[in-house]
XYZ file of N, CA and C in Angstrom:
468
model
N 17.297 22.691 -19.005
C 16.361 21.629 -18.969
C 14.973 22.195 -19.238
N 14.192 21.482 -20.051
C 12.855 21.879 -20.374
C 11.838 20.849 -19.730
N 10.805 21.415 -19.189
C 9.789 20.625 -18.496
C 8.407 21.029 -18.989
N 7.565 20.007 -19.110
C 6.157 20.289 -19.438
C 5.284 19.419 -18.604
N 4.187 19.976 -18.101
C 3.238 19.237 -17.240
C 2.006 18.764 -18.017
N 1.579 17.612 -17.621
C 0.338 16.962 -18.187
C -0.583 16.543 -17.050
N -1.841 16.606 -17.326
C -2.804 16.077 -16.334
C -3.171 14.729 -16.822
N -3.032 13.765 -15.896
C -3.307 12.326 -16.211
C -4.268 11.774 -15.181
N -4.716 10.580 -15.407
C -5.528 9.850 -14.386
C -4.806 9.703 -13.051
N -3.472 9.797 -13.080
C -2.676 9.624 -11.887
C -2.294 10.965 -11.308
N -2.809 12.051 -11.835
C -2.483 13.384 -11.330
C -1.607 14.160 -12.299
N -1.150 15.298 -11.842
C -0.352 16.210 -12.623
C 1.121 15.647 -12.659
N 1.625 15.376 -13.899
C 2.969 14.862 -14.004
C 3.775 15.691 -14.959
N 4.996 16.102 -14.513
C 5.886 16.874 -15.343
C 6.941 15.974 -15.940
N 7.223 16.118 -17.165
C 8.302 15.403 -17.830
C 9.360 16.385 -18.273
N 10.644 16.051 -17.891
C 11.723 16.941 -18.157
C 12.692 16.318 -19.174
N 13.177 17.170 -20.088
C 14.095 16.721 -21.181
C 15.241 17.680 -21.256
N 16.352 17.046 -21.607
C 17.594 17.871 -21.853
C 18.385 17.165 -22.913
N 18.749 17.870 -23.944
C 19.543 17.234 -25.048
C 18.845 16.105 -25.745
N 17.519 16.112 -25.768
C 16.768 15.072 -26.417
C 16.511 13.812 -25.584
N 17.016 13.825 -24.342
C 16.868 12.687 -23.406
C 15.891 13.050 -22.285
N 15.118 12.133 -21.875
C 14.231 12.337 -20.683
C 15.124 12.211 -19.481
N 15.069 13.302 -18.626
C 15.956 13.347 -17.460
C 15.255 13.218 -16.111
N 13.978 13.649 -16.064
C 13.232 13.653 -14.816
C 11.743 13.499 -15.080
N 11.020 13.035 -14.057
C 9.614 13.104 -13.938
C 9.306 13.781 -12.625
N 8.374 14.705 -12.685
C 7.939 15.446 -11.532
C 6.522 15.187 -11.147
N 6.268 14.819 -9.940
C 4.862 14.696 -9.406
C 4.463 16.066 -8.844
N 3.175 16.164 -8.519
C 2.639 17.453 -8.039
C 3.390 18.000 -6.831
N 3.897 17.156 -5.990
C 4.561 17.611 -4.740
C 6.036 17.898 -4.945
N 6.589 17.621 -6.119
C 8.011 17.805 -6.362
C 8.305 19.241 -6.711
N 9.397 19.736 -6.181
C 9.876 21.086 -6.557
C 10.564 21.059 -7.885
N 10.272 22.035 -8.716
C 10.935 22.182 -10.011
C 12.198 23.017 -9.836
N 13.286 22.598 -10.510
C 14.489 23.404 -10.413
C 14.292 24.809 -10.970
N 14.954 25.800 -10.381
C 14.772 27.201 -10.831
C 15.205 27.422 -12.318
N 16.122 26.596 -12.713
C 16.619 26.791 -14.098
C 15.795 26.133 -15.153
N 14.695 25.441 -14.747
C 13.862 24.747 -15.681
C 13.054 25.724 -16.486
N 12.950 25.450 -17.770
C 12.109 26.219 -18.706
C 10.876 25.411 -19.005
N 9.696 26.047 -18.847
C 8.460 25.390 -19.201
C 8.295 25.408 -20.744
N 8.427 24.233 -21.339
C 8.406 24.094 -22.766
C 8.149 22.666 -23.186
N 7.304 22.462 -24.184
C 6.962 21.133 -24.634
C 7.832 20.819 -25.844
N 8.736 19.900 -25.731
C 9.598 19.475 -26.844
C 9.128 18.207 -27.465
N 9.663 17.833 -28.587
C 9.275 16.555 -29.269
C 9.543 15.360 -28.380
N 10.682 15.378 -27.679
C 10.963 14.257 -26.747
C 9.956 14.158 -25.610
N 9.586 15.281 -25.111
C 8.605 15.327 -24.047
C 7.232 14.849 -24.554
N 6.862 15.322 -25.760
C 5.569 14.876 -26.352
C 5.525 13.345 -26.513
N 6.647 12.783 -26.971
C 6.670 11.345 -27.193
C 6.619 10.645 -25.867
N 7.293 11.121 -24.855
C 7.197 10.535 -23.478
C 5.776 10.615 -22.989
N 5.099 11.741 -23.183
C 3.733 11.894 -22.778
C 2.808 10.906 -23.502
N 3.046 10.786 -24.798
C 2.236 9.826 -25.592
C 2.398 8.373 -25.044
N 3.642 7.982 -24.764
C 3.869 6.616 -24.207
C 3.314 6.501 -22.792
N 3.444 7.553 -22.022
C 2.883 7.487 -20.673
C 1.376 7.322 -20.696
N 0.718 8.090 -21.532
C -0.774 7.923 -21.664
C -1.145 6.563 -22.144
N -0.414 5.993 -23.067
C -0.673 4.611 -23.604
C -0.473 3.624 -22.468
N 0.543 3.802 -21.667
C 0.795 2.951 -20.491
C -0.348 3.028 -19.520
N -0.773 4.267 -19.185
C -1.844 4.445 -18.204
C -3.162 3.935 -18.706
N -3.337 3.882 -20.042
C -4.552 3.343 -20.618
C -4.485 1.787 -20.733
N -3.349 1.215 -20.380
C -3.225 -0.232 -20.415
C -2.813 -0.761 -21.761
N -2.381 0.105 -22.675
C -2.010 -0.307 -24.010
C -0.501 -0.402 -24.301
N 0.329 -0.053 -23.302
C 1.756 -0.088 -23.504
C 2.402 -0.724 -22.251
N 3.246 -1.669 -22.454
C 3.935 -2.370 -21.342
C 5.384 -2.044 -21.199
N 5.998 -1.521 -22.282
C 7.435 -1.251 -22.231
C 7.642 0.115 -22.930
N 8.366 1.026 -22.256
C 8.671 2.303 -22.811
C 9.865 2.205 -23.694
N 9.847 2.940 -24.794
C 11.054 3.047 -25.644
C 11.399 4.507 -25.842
N 12.110 4.989 -24.808
C 12.444 6.384 -24.706
C 13.926 6.557 -24.448
N 14.528 7.629 -24.889
C 15.933 7.866 -24.513
C 15.951 8.441 -23.078
N 16.278 7.575 -22.105
C 16.265 7.965 -20.710
C 17.753 8.258 -20.309
N 17.975 9.356 -19.594
C 19.311 9.727 -19.171
C 19.273 10.222 -17.733
N 19.029 9.360 -16.753
C 19.071 9.784 -15.363
C 20.510 10.093 -14.951
N 20.649 11.084 -14.090
C 21.981 11.448 -13.622
C 22.210 10.817 -12.239
N 23.333 10.079 -12.107
C 23.616 9.475 -10.836
C 24.941 8.698 -10.841
N 25.370 8.222 -9.705
C 26.619 7.459 -9.564
C 26.530 6.141 -10.322
N 27.651 5.498 -10.396
C 27.672 4.155 -11.085
C 26.775 3.157 -10.384
N 26.722 3.236 -9.064
C 25.841 2.340 -8.297
C 24.391 2.646 -8.573
N 24.007 3.935 -8.522
C 22.620 4.308 -8.814
C 22.243 3.861 -10.224
N 23.154 4.100 -11.169
C 22.873 3.660 -12.550
C 22.642 2.146 -12.657
N 23.387 1.376 -11.940
C 23.269 -0.094 -11.964
C 21.886 -0.497 -11.370
N 21.489 0.152 -10.336
C 20.199 -0.172 -9.733
C 19.092 0.239 -10.726
N 19.184 1.393 -11.321
C 18.135 1.838 -12.223
C 18.069 0.951 -13.499
N 19.202 0.399 -13.957
C 19.195 -0.594 -15.034
C 18.434 -1.827 -14.574
N 18.712 -2.300 -13.325
C 18.059 -3.487 -12.838
C 16.541 -3.234 -12.679
N 16.134 -2.061 -12.298
C 14.727 -1.729 -12.227
C 14.025 -1.827 -13.609
N 14.731 -1.351 -14.587
C 14.163 -1.409 -15.963
C 14.068 -2.850 -16.502
N 14.828 -3.754 -15.865
C 14.743 -5.150 -16.299
C 13.604 -5.903 -15.651
N 12.904 -5.267 -14.605
C 11.773 -5.957 -14.018
C 10.601 -5.867 -15.027
N 10.120 -7.030 -15.429
C 9.047 -7.032 -16.432
C 7.756 -6.394 -15.953
N 7.021 -5.882 -16.930
C 5.703 -5.322 -16.697
C 4.831 -6.370 -15.960
N 4.109 -5.976 -14.948
C 3.250 -6.840 -14.265
C 3.946 -7.754 -13.211
N 5.223 -7.560 -13.025
C 5.888 -8.353 -12.003
C 6.490 -7.403 -10.933
N 6.783 -7.963 -9.775
C 7.429 -7.189 -8.739
C 8.693 -7.924 -8.302
N 9.579 -7.161 -7.672
C 10.773 -7.685 -7.053
C 10.963 -7.012 -5.723
N 11.747 -7.637 -4.857
C 12.091 -6.976 -3.588
C 13.363 -6.225 -3.738
N 13.629 -5.411 -2.736
C 14.876 -4.638 -2.714
C 16.031 -5.663 -2.634
N 15.832 -6.717 -1.947
C 16.828 -7.777 -1.828
C 17.098 -8.374 -3.178
N 16.034 -8.627 -3.996
C 16.200 -9.176 -5.327
C 17.073 -8.271 -6.187
N 16.791 -6.956 -6.086
C 17.550 -6.003 -6.891
C 18.991 -5.923 -6.416
N 19.210 -5.982 -5.124
C 20.596 -6.000 -4.630
C 21.360 -7.163 -5.163
N 20.743 -8.350 -5.236
C 21.402 -9.483 -5.780
C 21.673 -9.308 -7.280
N 20.686 -8.673 -7.989
C 20.795 -8.484 -9.416
C 22.009 -7.550 -9.773
N 22.293 -6.615 -8.841
C 23.417 -5.714 -9.089
C 24.702 -6.227 -8.508
N 24.729 -7.449 -8.002
C 25.931 -8.109 -7.558
C 26.323 -7.787 -6.143
N 25.414 -7.267 -5.323
C 25.738 -6.948 -3.926
C 24.502 -7.357 -3.076
N 24.350 -8.655 -2.788
C 23.157 -9.156 -2.119
C 22.834 -8.531 -0.743
N 23.798 -7.963 -0.089
C 23.548 -7.382 1.182
C 23.258 -5.906 1.133
N 23.160 -5.347 -0.075
C 23.004 -3.895 -0.201
C 21.500 -3.493 -0.390
N 20.594 -4.259 0.242
C 19.144 -3.917 0.017
C 18.804 -2.571 0.511
N 19.464 -2.101 1.560
C 19.100 -0.681 2.029
C 19.611 0.344 1.009
N 20.798 0.107 0.496
C 21.348 1.054 -0.527
C 20.488 1.019 -1.778
N 19.971 -0.164 -2.097
C 19.032 -0.265 -3.237
C 17.787 0.523 -2.938
N 17.280 0.481 -1.706
C 16.129 1.292 -1.308
C 16.394 2.797 -1.557
N 17.571 3.226 -1.153
C 17.889 4.651 -1.352
C 18.050 4.972 -2.825
N 18.588 4.068 -3.555
C 18.713 4.268 -5.039
C 17.345 4.357 -5.707
N 16.455 3.459 -5.216
C 15.074 3.463 -5.681
C 14.416 4.808 -5.410
N 14.594 5.289 -4.204
C 14.063 6.567 -3.807
C 14.625 7.714 -4.618
N 15.844 7.583 -5.055
C 16.460 8.679 -5.850
C 16.268 8.581 -7.352
N 15.467 7.617 -7.786
C 15.171 7.444 -9.160
C 14.508 8.753 -9.697
N 15.216 9.456 -10.634
C 14.633 10.712 -11.082
C 13.578 10.566 -12.168
N 13.382 9.359 -12.648
C 12.394 9.099 -13.733
C 11.447 8.018 -13.397
N 10.689 8.194 -12.270
C 9.721 7.152 -11.925
C 8.699 6.902 -13.023
N 8.133 5.805 -12.981
C 7.194 5.253 -13.958
C 7.985 4.752 -15.165
N 8.676 5.598 -15.855
C 9.498 5.195 -16.991
C 10.619 4.207 -16.560
N 11.234 4.474 -15.448
C 12.093 3.529 -14.762
C 11.214 2.983 -13.596
N 10.704 1.792 -13.716
C 9.591 1.322 -12.872
C 9.918 0.942 -11.422
N 10.299 1.929 -10.680
C 10.648 1.684 -9.256
C 9.358 1.331 -8.434
N 8.169 1.559 -9.006
C 6.958 1.206 -8.340
C 6.820 -0.340 -8.253
N 7.582 -1.100 -9.022
C 7.509 -2.561 -9.020
C 8.338 -3.147 -7.924
N 9.025 -2.349 -7.127
C 9.857 -2.868 -6.058
C 9.111 -2.759 -4.760
N 9.025 -3.888 -4.076
C 8.280 -3.987 -2.834
C 9.140 -4.592 -1.747
N 8.671 -4.581 -0.512
C 9.397 -5.137 0.607
C 9.454 -6.697 0.436
N 10.428 -7.327 1.050
C 10.610 -8.770 0.959
C 9.416 -9.478 1.607
N 8.670 -8.772 2.444
C 7.446 -9.361 3.059
C 6.246 -9.201 2.183
N 6.413 -8.630 0.932
C 5.303 -8.448 0.043
C 4.546 -7.116 0.205
N 4.972 -6.375 1.207
C 4.229 -5.102 1.440
C 4.798 -3.948 0.611
N 3.906 -2.994 0.355
C 4.360 -1.807 -0.360
C 5.226 -0.940 0.583
N 6.238 -0.378 -0.001
C 7.134 0.481 0.778
C 7.209 1.784 0.002
N 7.938 2.745 0.580
C 7.915 4.110 0.048
C 7.989 4.320 -1.492
N 7.402 5.436 -1.920
C 7.372 5.813 -3.306
C 7.286 7.326 -3.329
N 8.135 7.919 -4.154
C 8.207 9.421 -4.190
C 6.847 9.984 -4.516
N 6.038 9.378 -5.377
C 4.760 9.834 -5.733
C 3.654 9.479 -4.643
N 4.089 8.792 -3.597
C 3.176 8.360 -2.534
C 2.701 6.956 -2.746
N 2.437 6.287 -1.636
C 1.959 4.886 -1.706
C 0.682 4.690 -2.451
N -0.268 5.624 -2.336
C -1.500 5.454 -3.124
C -1.186 5.379 -4.630
N -0.274 6.195 -5.102
C 0.051 6.147 -6.561
C 0.766 4.847 -6.885
N 1.662 4.437 -6.047
C 2.376 3.156 -6.229
C 1.366 2.002 -6.341
N 0.410 2.011 -5.456
C -0.605 0.959 -5.446
C -1.427 1.004 -6.751
N -1.795 2.213 -7.178
C -2.542 2.366 -8.428
C -1.779 1.894 -9.655
N -0.465 2.164 -9.728
C 0.318 1.684 -10.791
C 0.405 0.140 -10.841
N 0.594 -0.462 -9.667
C 0.640 -1.892 -9.588
C -0.700 -2.524 -9.935
N -1.776 -1.894 -9.457
C -3.124 -2.384 -9.835
C -3.388 -2.265 -11.348
N -2.905 -1.192 -11.960
C -3.012 -1.008 -13.378
C -2.409 -2.206 -14.105
N -1.170 -2.562 -13.671
C -0.466 -3.698 -14.311
C -1.161 -5.042 -13.956
N -1.696 -5.121 -12.781
C -2.397 -6.345 -12.364
C -3.651 -6.552 -13.231
N -4.382 -5.470 -13.486
C -5.585 -5.607 -14.333
C -5.281 -6.213 -15.716
N -4.073 -6.013 -16.128
C -3.730 -6.612 -17.394
C -3.397 -8.115 -17.227
N -3.607 -8.637 -16.007
C -3.518 -10.065 -15.807
C -2.092 -10.613 -15.606
N -1.218 -9.717 -15.136
C 0.191 -10.165 -15.007
C 0.633 -10.411 -13.618
N 0.233 -9.584 -12.644
C 0.738 -9.734 -11.265
C -0.053 -10.756 -10.562
């Protein structure tokens, strides 16, 4: 796996690629696997370009080859997360219903937490059913900033 770090308005973000697919996003506090090679590939450059466009408010939907690794349930949750439109939020309960298991909101929360490609797979758009922000691997301040970014575009 190859990883390259970029400095953004949201902090230092690492993008990882393997076989031409984006596999992980790393925040400053995330540990990098020992086997990772620091290298900037074409796939990583394109992901960075799209990330910067998103953070500048000029891109609402990513078109990248994403390949997160996980169980069938995790994959179904991550697909449901990608279906949440830019500028909108859903609750864990909403996502549980979307994957066909309305009582699995806690399992959806765990799947959300295990999302290896945050931002590109927009787990920041998932909030508590009471409307409050809940956990985010990059920290709640970053989750809030991402939601505010989308809100400024007049959607939320």
